[in-house]
XYZ file of N, CA and C in Angstrom:
657
model
N -22.385 3.424 61.008
C -23.315 3.232 59.873
C -22.828 3.936 58.619
N -22.260 5.171 58.796
C -21.780 5.912 57.652
C -20.622 5.163 56.978
N -19.736 4.611 57.796
C -18.606 3.860 57.242
C -19.055 2.664 56.453
N -20.061 1.952 56.995
C -20.547 0.755 56.287
C -21.218 1.140 54.984
N -21.909 2.310 54.976
C -22.555 2.760 53.738
C -21.507 3.080 52.674
N -20.407 3.777 53.123
C -19.353 4.112 52.159
C -18.703 2.841 51.605
N -18.472 1.876 52.497
C -17.888 0.600 52.057
C -18.783 -0.072 51.029
N -20.086 -0.052 51.333
C -21.052 -0.677 50.434
C -21.068 0.020 49.078
N -20.965 1.368 49.104
C -20.961 2.146 47.873
C -19.726 1.830 47.043
N -18.544 1.728 47.741
C -17.320 1.389 47.013
C -17.427 0.014 46.338
N -18.018 -0.937 47.054
C -18.197 -2.280 46.494
C -19.052 -2.231 45.227
N -20.144 -1.423 45.329
C -21.029 -1.318 44.163
C -20.306 -0.662 42.985
N -19.502 0.400 43.259
C -18.763 1.091 42.208
C -17.736 0.164 41.556
N -17.021 -0.593 42.427
C -16.028 -1.524 41.886
C -16.692 -2.593 41.031
N -17.826 -3.068 41.529
C -18.561 -4.087 40.777
C -19.013 -3.543 39.436
N -19.501 -2.285 39.454
C -19.978 -1.653 38.213
C -18.844 -1.441 37.233
N -17.681 -0.960 37.764
C -16.536 -0.696 36.882
C -15.992 -1.973 36.264
N -16.103 -3.089 36.992
C -15.638 -4.361 36.448
C -16.571 -4.885 35.376
N -17.852 -4.591 35.553
C -18.830 -5.083 34.596
C -18.872 -4.227 33.335
N -18.556 -2.943 33.455
C -18.730 -2.013 32.342
C -17.926 -2.378 31.099
N -16.579 -2.710 31.246
C -15.834 -3.057 30.028
C -16.445 -4.216 29.273
N -16.878 -5.243 29.993
C -17.484 -6.389 29.333
C -18.749 -5.997 28.604
N -19.562 -5.161 29.278
C -20.817 -4.736 28.655
C -20.539 -3.877 27.437
N -19.525 -2.978 27.604
C -19.191 -2.104 26.472
C -18.674 -2.922 25.302
N -17.844 -3.933 25.637
C -17.308 -4.784 24.577
C -18.409 -5.543 23.871
N -19.362 -6.035 24.667
C -20.486 -6.760 24.064
C -21.300 -5.845 23.175
N -21.520 -4.594 23.690
C -22.310 -3.641 22.909
C -21.575 -3.283 21.622
N -20.228 -3.112 21.724
C -19.422 -2.798 20.544
C -19.483 -3.928 19.521
N -19.418 -5.160 20.048
C -19.483 -6.312 19.158
C -20.799 -6.367 18.428
N -21.895 -6.129 19.174
C -23.221 -6.148 18.564
C -23.335 -5.028 17.551
N -22.776 -3.856 17.923
C -22.836 -2.711 17.012
C -22.122 -2.994 15.715
N -20.957 -3.633 15.823
C -20.214 -3.973 14.617
C -20.986 -4.946 13.752
N -21.566 -5.927 14.408
C -22.324 -6.902 13.636
C -23.512 -6.236 12.966
N -24.114 -5.284 13.679
C -25.266 -4.601 13.101
C -24.859 -3.769 11.912
N -23.665 -3.125 11.990
C -23.225 -2.261 10.894
C -22.868 -3.073 9.661
N -22.319 -4.281 9.901
C -21.862 -5.070 8.767
C -22.856 -6.142 8.340
N -23.901 -6.304 9.127
C -24.808 -7.412 8.849
C -25.435 -7.258 7.484
N -25.572 -8.373 6.773
C -26.159 -8.317 5.451
C -27.516 -9.011 5.433
N -28.001 -9.413 6.567
C -29.360 -9.920 6.643
C -29.926 -9.511 7.995
N -31.160 -9.860 8.245
C -31.824 -9.342 9.430
C -31.358 -10.002 10.724
N -30.776 -11.189 10.609
C -30.295 -11.833 11.820
C -28.801 -11.618 11.948
N -28.284 -11.824 13.124
C -26.853 -11.658 13.373
C -26.211 -13.008 13.666
N -26.729 -14.033 13.076
C -26.205 -15.361 13.354
C -24.867 -15.531 12.639
N -24.128 -16.540 13.045
C -22.777 -16.732 12.517
C -22.800 -17.108 11.041
N -23.918 -17.679 10.574
C -23.950 -18.099 9.175
C -23.953 -16.891 8.259
N -24.392 -15.739 8.761
C -24.404 -14.526 7.951
C -22.993 -13.981 7.820
N -22.360 -13.725 8.935
C -20.978 -13.260 9.079
C -20.486 -12.410 7.918
N -21.422 -11.732 7.277
C -21.083 -10.732 6.268
C -20.277 -11.270 5.103
N -20.581 -12.463 4.665
C -19.856 -12.997 3.522
C -20.137 -12.172 2.281
N -21.364 -11.639 2.156
C -21.675 -10.864 0.960
C -20.962 -9.524 0.979
N -20.666 -8.998 2.163
C -19.888 -7.757 2.242
C -18.475 -8.002 1.724
N -17.923 -9.167 2.094
C -16.597 -9.532 1.609
C -16.603 -9.680 0.096
N -17.648 -10.331 -0.424
C -17.760 -10.521 -1.870
C -17.867 -9.178 -2.573
N -18.671 -8.260 -1.999
C -18.835 -6.941 -2.602
C -17.506 -6.202 -2.649
N -16.725 -6.270 -1.559
C -15.419 -5.615 -1.543
C -14.484 -6.217 -2.587
N -14.544 -7.539 -2.718
C -13.711 -8.205 -3.715
C -14.110 -7.791 -5.125
N -15.447 -7.666 -5.351
C -15.919 -7.267 -6.674
C -15.495 -5.842 -7.017
N -15.541 -4.952 -6.005
C -15.129 -3.567 -6.250
C -13.647 -3.513 -6.591
N -12.849 -4.285 -5.863
C -11.419 -4.329 -6.139
C -11.153 -4.917 -7.516
N -11.921 -5.954 -7.863
C -11.745 -6.588 -9.160
C -12.130 -5.639 -10.285
N -13.195 -4.844 -10.067
C -13.617 -3.871 -11.077
C -12.525 -2.850 -11.334
N -11.888 -2.379 -10.239
C -10.778 -1.425 -10.403
C -9.613 -2.085 -11.120
N -9.326 -3.338 -10.753
C -8.193 -4.039 -11.345
C -8.412 -4.304 -12.827
N -9.622 -4.766 -13.186
C -9.875 -5.091 -14.584
C -9.865 -3.856 -15.452
N -10.339 -2.739 -14.936
C -10.304 -1.498 -15.708
C -8.867 -1.144 -16.035
N -7.993 -1.284 -15.043
C -6.582 -0.970 -15.247
C -5.963 -1.949 -16.230
N -6.303 -3.226 -16.096
C -5.721 -4.233 -16.971
C -6.162 -4.033 -18.410
N -7.445 -3.698 -18.592
C -7.937 -3.482 -19.940
C -7.213 -2.321 -20.601
N -6.993 -1.268 -19.839
C -6.283 -0.119 -20.377
C -4.849 -0.519 -20.733
N -4.237 -1.325 -19.848
C -2.877 -1.771 -20.094
C -2.800 -2.683 -21.315
N -3.910 -3.381 -21.605
C -3.926 -4.287 -22.749
C -4.021 -3.534 -24.070
N -4.260 -2.222 -24.022
C -4.196 -1.473 -25.268
C -5.449 -0.723 -25.643
N -6.466 -0.678 -24.792
C -7.635 0.126 -25.096
C -7.326 1.555 -24.699
N -7.110 2.443 -25.666
C -6.642 3.788 -25.356
C -7.757 4.685 -24.855
N -7.363 5.750 -24.152
C -8.341 6.755 -23.757
C -8.883 7.468 -24.985
N -8.026 7.581 -25.997
C -8.444 8.219 -27.234
C -7.643 7.578 -28.362
N -8.327 7.137 -29.410
C -7.625 6.505 -30.517
C -6.747 7.526 -31.245
N -5.576 7.091 -31.645
C -4.704 7.957 -32.420
C -5.252 8.071 -33.838
N -5.367 9.291 -34.312
C -5.883 9.509 -35.660
C -5.512 10.911 -36.118
N -5.372 11.095 -37.436
C -5.156 12.450 -37.939
C -6.439 13.262 -37.777
N -6.295 14.565 -37.803
C -7.477 15.426 -37.699
C -8.404 15.141 -38.880
N -9.705 15.078 -38.628
C -10.634 14.776 -39.716
C -10.716 15.918 -40.722
N -10.990 15.569 -41.951
C -11.191 16.583 -42.985
C -12.668 16.967 -43.019
N -12.936 18.078 -43.699
C -14.330 18.516 -43.852
C -15.156 17.462 -44.581
N -14.545 16.817 -45.555
C -15.249 15.767 -46.305
C -15.632 14.605 -45.388
N -14.707 14.220 -44.519
C -14.982 13.120 -43.583
C -16.121 13.480 -42.627
N -16.053 14.683 -42.068
C -17.062 15.093 -41.091
C -18.437 15.199 -41.749
N -18.478 15.632 -42.983
C -19.753 15.654 -43.717
C -20.268 14.240 -43.953
N -19.331 13.307 -44.173
C -19.716 11.916 -44.423
C -20.338 11.277 -43.190
N -19.934 11.740 -41.999
C -20.514 11.187 -40.769
C -22.015 11.379 -40.719
N -22.489 12.428 -41.345
C -23.925 12.719 -41.339
C -24.695 11.816 -42.294
N -23.984 11.140 -43.181
C -24.649 10.283 -44.168
C -25.096 8.961 -43.563
N -24.277 8.422 -42.653
C -24.655 7.158 -42.009
C -23.816 6.929 -40.760
N -24.362 6.162 -39.856
C -23.643 5.805 -38.629
C -22.442 4.921 -38.954
N -22.590 4.075 -39.981
C -21.484 3.203 -40.378
C -20.262 4.015 -40.775
N -20.467 5.101 -41.507
C -19.344 5.934 -41.941
C -18.699 6.649 -40.751
N -19.505 7.016 -39.779
C -18.959 7.626 -38.559
C -18.060 6.641 -37.824
N -18.510 5.391 -37.724
C -17.779 4.389 -36.949
C -16.593 3.789 -37.688
N -16.468 4.060 -38.982
C -15.374 3.484 -39.756
C -14.033 4.139 -39.461
N -14.045 5.405 -39.062
C -12.786 6.120 -38.874
C -12.496 6.380 -37.393
N -11.222 6.323 -37.009
C -10.864 6.640 -35.620
C -11.297 8.052 -35.218
N -11.170 9.010 -36.132
C -11.571 10.380 -35.823
C -13.069 10.454 -35.545
N -13.847 9.702 -36.317
C -15.295 9.669 -36.097
C -15.638 9.027 -34.766
N -14.965 7.930 -34.453
C -15.223 7.261 -33.172
C -14.816 8.150 -31.998
N -13.716 8.874 -32.151
C -13.266 9.762 -31.076
C -14.273 10.880 -30.814
N -14.757 11.481 -31.891
C -15.738 12.565 -31.732
C -17.035 12.038 -31.117
N -17.471 10.875 -31.576
C -18.702 10.287 -31.050
C -18.525 9.867 -29.600
N -17.346 9.348 -29.294
C -17.060 8.929 -27.916
C -17.046 10.133 -26.974
N -16.516 11.258 -27.472
C -16.535 12.485 -26.664
C -17.974 12.889 -26.336
N -18.855 12.725 -27.330
C -20.270 13.026 -27.100
C -20.886 12.040 -26.104
N -20.597 10.754 -26.265
C -21.143 9.744 -25.347
C -20.722 10.020 -23.909
N -19.515 10.541 -23.744
C -19.032 10.855 -22.404
C -19.919 11.916 -21.749
N -20.412 12.868 -22.520
C -21.288 13.912 -21.965
C -22.641 13.337 -21.563
N -23.006 12.205 -22.136
C -24.279 11.546 -21.802
C -24.078 10.380 -20.837
N -22.871 10.227 -20.337
C -22.542 9.154 -19.381
C -22.827 7.767 -19.952
N -22.551 7.598 -21.243
C -22.745 6.283 -21.868
C -21.527 5.866 -22.682
N -20.359 6.358 -22.269
C -19.120 6.040 -22.979
C -18.820 4.551 -22.952
N -19.359 3.837 -21.945
C -19.072 2.407 -21.838
C -19.540 1.644 -23.076
N -20.546 2.166 -23.798
C -21.009 1.491 -25.010
C -19.902 1.446 -26.065
N -19.227 2.576 -26.244
C -18.129 2.610 -27.208
C -16.941 1.792 -26.711
N -16.651 1.876 -25.424
C -15.542 1.103 -24.862
C -15.767 -0.398 -25.061
N -16.995 -0.839 -24.832
C -17.330 -2.251 -25.013
C -17.177 -2.644 -26.481
N -17.693 -1.819 -27.377
C -17.600 -2.108 -28.810
C -16.139 -2.210 -29.233
N -15.315 -1.288 -28.760
C -13.888 -1.303 -29.094
C -13.201 -2.550 -28.536
N -13.553 -2.931 -27.314
C -12.957 -4.126 -26.701
C -13.307 -5.372 -27.503
N -14.537 -5.437 -27.995
C -14.962 -6.577 -28.819
C -14.193 -6.616 -30.135
N -13.960 -5.445 -30.727
C -13.176 -5.386 -31.964
C -11.756 -5.887 -31.733
N -11.175 -5.522 -30.618
C -9.816 -5.988 -30.302
C -9.800 -7.499 -30.073
N -10.840 -7.993 -29.423
C -10.908 -9.436 -29.166
C -10.935 -10.215 -30.475
N -11.621 -9.692 -31.472
C -11.734 -10.388 -32.766
C -10.393 -10.509 -33.473
N -9.456 -9.656 -33.126
C -8.146 -9.670 -33.784
C -7.170 -10.638 -33.126
N -7.553 -11.202 -31.986
C -6.662 -12.118 -31.266
C -6.744 -13.532 -31.850
N -5.622 -14.234 -31.773
C -5.591 -15.618 -32.243
C -5.079 -16.576 -31.164
N -4.366 -16.032 -30.180
C -3.835 -16.859 -29.101
C -4.956 -17.235 -28.129
N -5.125 -18.535 -27.882
C -6.241 -19.029 -27.081
C -6.228 -18.468 -25.658
N -5.067 -18.457 -25.018
C -4.995 -17.980 -23.640
C -5.283 -16.477 -23.559
N -4.809 -15.722 -24.554
C -5.075 -14.280 -24.582
C -6.563 -14.026 -24.801
N -7.173 -14.800 -25.686
C -8.610 -14.675 -25.945
C -9.406 -14.920 -24.671
N -9.051 -15.980 -23.952
C -9.775 -16.314 -22.720
C -9.635 -15.210 -21.678
N -8.423 -14.669 -21.550
C -8.187 -13.614 -20.565
C -8.934 -12.334 -20.938
N -8.866 -11.952 -22.202
C -9.564 -10.731 -22.625
C -11.078 -10.894 -22.536
N -11.569 -12.075 -22.853
C -13.009 -12.328 -22.743
C -13.455 -12.203 -21.287
N -12.641 -12.723 -20.378
C -12.975 -12.622 -18.958
C -13.011 -11.167 -18.508
N -12.023 -10.390 -18.942
C -11.971 -8.981 -18.559
C -13.150 -8.198 -19.132
N -13.498 -8.481 -20.373
C -14.649 -7.815 -20.992
C -15.919 -8.155 -20.225
N -16.050 -9.420 -19.868
C -17.245 -9.841 -19.128
C -17.340 -9.109 -17.792
N -16.231 -9.074 -17.069
C -16.249 -8.446 -15.746
C -16.468 -6.935 -15.830
N -15.939 -6.316 -16.877
C -16.019 -4.860 -16.976
C -17.325 -4.362 -17.582
N -17.929 -5.137 -18.491
C -19.079 -4.603 -19.231
C -20.344 -5.454 -19.172
N -20.214 -6.715 -18.776
C -21.393 -7.590 -18.753
C -21.892 -7.836 -17.332
N -20.993 -7.964 -16.401
C -21.361 -8.243 -15.013
C -22.279 -7.152 -14.456
N -23.334 -7.572 -13.763
C -24.271 -6.610 -13.175
C -23.638 -5.862 -12.009
N -22.480 -6.318 -11.553
C -21.784 -5.656 -10.452
C -20.852 -4.550 -10.945
N -20.670 -4.456 -12.246
C -19.734 -3.471 -12.787
C -20.396 -2.108 -12.965
N -19.706 -1.027 -12.617
C -20.249 0.313 -12.846
C -20.305 0.670 -14.323
N -19.621 -0.136 -15.167
C -19.622 0.123 -16.608
C -20.469 -0.904 -17.364
N -21.407 -1.530 -16.680
C -22.267 -2.531 -17.321
C -23.044 -1.908 -18.482
N -23.063 -2.588 -19.625
C -23.843 -2.121 -20.765
C -25.238 -2.751 -20.722
N -26.147 -2.125 -21.418
C -27.547 -2.566 -21.384
C -27.792 -3.647 -22.430
N -28.060 -4.876 -21.958
C -28.313 -6.008 -22.844
C -29.569 -6.744 -22.405
N -30.281 -7.336 -23.364
C -31.472 -8.084 -22.983
C -31.090 -9.475 -22.468
N -32.064 -10.148 -21.886
C -31.796 -11.440 -21.236
C -31.352 -12.502 -22.228
N -31.876 -12.460 -23.462
C -31.494 -13.464 -24.458
C -30.001 -13.374 -24.768
N -29.523 -12.162 -24.977
C -28.113 -11.968 -25.302
C -27.229 -12.364 -24.120
N -27.677 -12.049 -22.917
C -26.909 -12.435 -21.729
C -26.783 -13.957 -21.620
N -27.845 -14.670 -21.950
C -27.797 -16.131 -21.916
C -26.804 -16.667 -22.941
N -26.793 -16.051 -24.115
C -25.848 -16.457 -25.158
C -24.413 -16.245 -24.678
N -24.164 -15.090 -24.071
C -22.815 -14.797 -23.571
C -22.403 -15.808 -22.509
N -23.299 -16.101 -21.581
C -22.979 -17.048 -20.507
C -22.635 -18.429 -21.068
N -23.328 -18.837 -22.136
C -22.995 -20.120 -22.770
C -21.634 -20.028 -23.464
N -21.420 -18.910 -24.152
C -20.158 -18.739 -24.877
C -18.951 -18.679 -23.950
N -19.160 -18.173 -22.744
C -18.042 -18.033 -21.808
C -17.523 -19.377 -21.313
N -18.259 -20.457 -21.555
C -17.768 -21.781 -21.198
C -16.539 -22.131 -22.042
N -16.546 -21.636 -23.294
C -15.395 -21.794 -24.185
C -15.220 -20.502 -24.962
N -14.580 -19.500 -24.358
C -14.471 -18.182 -24.990
C -13.740 -18.235 -26.337
N -14.224 -17.406 -27.267
C -13.580 -17.276 -28.569
C -13.607 -15.810 -28.983
N -13.098 -15.522 -30.180
C -13.111 -14.146 -30.676
C -14.543 -13.631 -30.872
N -15.494 -14.560 -30.950
C -16.873 -14.179 -31.272
C -17.832 -14.359 -30.077
N -17.261 -14.444 -28.898
C -18.080 -14.649 -27.693
C -19.133 -13.564 -27.520
N -18.778 -12.318 -27.877
C -19.670 -11.189 -27.604
C -20.309 -10.608 -28.871
N -20.315 -11.379 -29.962
C -20.815 -10.845 -31.231
C -22.254 -10.335 -31.133
N -23.127 -11.121 -30.524
C -24.533 -10.713 -30.399
C -24.661 -9.454 -29.542
N -23.895 -9.418 -28.463
C -23.937 -8.254 -27.575
C -23.370 -7.027 -28.273
N -22.303 -7.210 -29.023
C -21.694 -6.079 -29.731
C -22.667 -5.500 -30.752
N -23.362 -6.368 -31.460
C -24.353 -5.905 -32.435
C -25.491 -5.145 -31.744
N -25.921 -5.648 -30.596
C -27.009 -4.979 -29.879
C -26.585 -3.589 -29.399
N -25.366 -3.458 -28.909
C -24.875 -2.159 -28.455
C -24.644 -1.219 -29.647
N -24.167 -1.765 -30.752
C -23.977 -0.972 -31.973
C -25.319 -0.400 -32.430
N -26.336 -1.252 -32.423
C -27.680 -0.824 -32.818
C -28.235 0.219 -31.855
N -27.971 0.035 -30.571
C -28.420 0.999 -29.565
C -27.778 2.370 -29.799
N -26.476 2.384 -30.037
C -25.794 3.660 -30.292
C -26.321 4.307 -31.569
N -26.587 3.468 -32.573
C -27.089 3.976 -33.853
C -28.457 4.643 -33.694
N -29.352 3.946 -33.051
C -30.730 4.442 -32.948
C -30.919 5.510 -31.882
N -30.167 5.396 -30.800
C -30.414 6.265 -29.656
C -29.467 7.467 -29.599
N -28.169 7.226 -29.707
C -27.190 8.293 -29.479
C -26.788 9.039 -30.748
N -26.707 8.329 -31.865
C -26.245 8.939 -33.116
C -27.084 10.151 -33.546
N -28.429 10.074 -33.535
C -29.208 11.256 -33.926
C -28.924 12.468 -33.035
N -28.734 12.244 -31.752
C -28.443 13.365 -30.853
C -27.043 13.914 -31.099
N -26.124 13.017 -31.450
C -24.769 13.474 -31.763
C -24.774 14.414 -32.962
N -25.554 14.080 -33.976
C -25.601 14.907 -35.181
C -26.172 16.299 -34.898
N -26.945 16.424 -33.834
C -27.507 17.723 -33.450
C -26.751 18.372 -32.299
N -25.651 17.759 -31.895
C -24.917 18.236 -30.728
C -23.971 19.380 -31.086
N -23.583 20.132 -30.055
C -22.614 21.215 -30.241
C -21.253 20.655 -30.644
N -20.930 19.460 -30.172
C -19.632 18.851 -30.500
C -19.492 18.681 -32.014
N -20.535 18.127 -32.633
C -20.480 17.911 -34.088
C -20.581 19.236 -34.848
N -21.512 20.075 -34.462
C -21.732 21.332 -35.188
C -20.525 22.262 -35.092
N -19.893 22.311 -33.933
C -18.713 23.167 -33.768
C -17.557 22.660 -34.627
N -17.395 21.336 -34.671
C -16.333 20.761 -35.489
C -16.584 21.049 -36.965
N -17.821 20.871 -37.391
C -18.189 21.117 -38.785
C -17.981 22.581 -39.159
N -18.396 23.483 -38.286
C -18.241 24.916 -38.547
C -16.767 25.311 -38.606
N -15.965 24.780 -37.695
C -14.543 25.096 -37.663
C -13.848 24.666 -38.955
N -14.163 23.437 -39.409
C -13.546 22.939 -40.636
C -14.051 23.689 -41.866
N -15.310 24.094 -41.838
C -15.882 24.873 -42.949
C -15.199 26.227 -43.072
N -14.964 26.867 -41.928
C -14.297 28.174 -41.918
C -12.859 28.059 -42.424
N -12.173 27.001 -42.020
C -10.805 26.799 -42.500
C -10.765 26.546 -44.001
N -11.796 25.831 -44.494
C -11.865 25.547 -45.917
C -12.084 26.812 -46.717
N -12.926 27.706 -46.192
C -13.191 28.985 -46.867
C -11.946 29.842 -46.886
N -11.237 29.878 -45.754
C -10.024 30.689 -45.655
C -8.933 30.192 -46.599
N -8.894 28.850 -46.764
C -7.883 28.274 -47.644
C -8.207 28.580 -49.107
């Protein structure tokens, strides 16, 4: 009887060991589907297509950022050091601040501290687009601007109302130098009304003004 019990136990163990890999594999498969599933069911129609799209969008966002930089949007515009007269003029109007590279650089440095540098980057990209005349270059730059600053999937998306977005979507059917004019104006107005007053009261502006004032006195 003892021998038959041991034989029976071995049979059960062998049977269990044969079944375990299949069960583990099934459980692993279900676990993977659960981790990647993008809807509540695990049917084949789901198959995580949106996860693939999201990965592609993230890769595209990284690629377009690099391409835009390669196309000539600098980290910092080249400009001579501002004079005391120029820095005083920035306080007179936002237009005077935005007219000079030194003014844009100082303002952009401030926007970076508020995590809204993308507004200036978008404005600069639109200015560059307006200078293009080659149709294929215009189309490519318009696409990159859209993906980097207009797409809701971009980490650098700028804040635009629905009307302007509709205009852009229509314009993108046939991109031109003026595809983003309405959006550029809206972002310009946003920076003027929202960020510019804070910039004028910021340490960045006051320190620059004080430094130039002291140099002027010493001279």
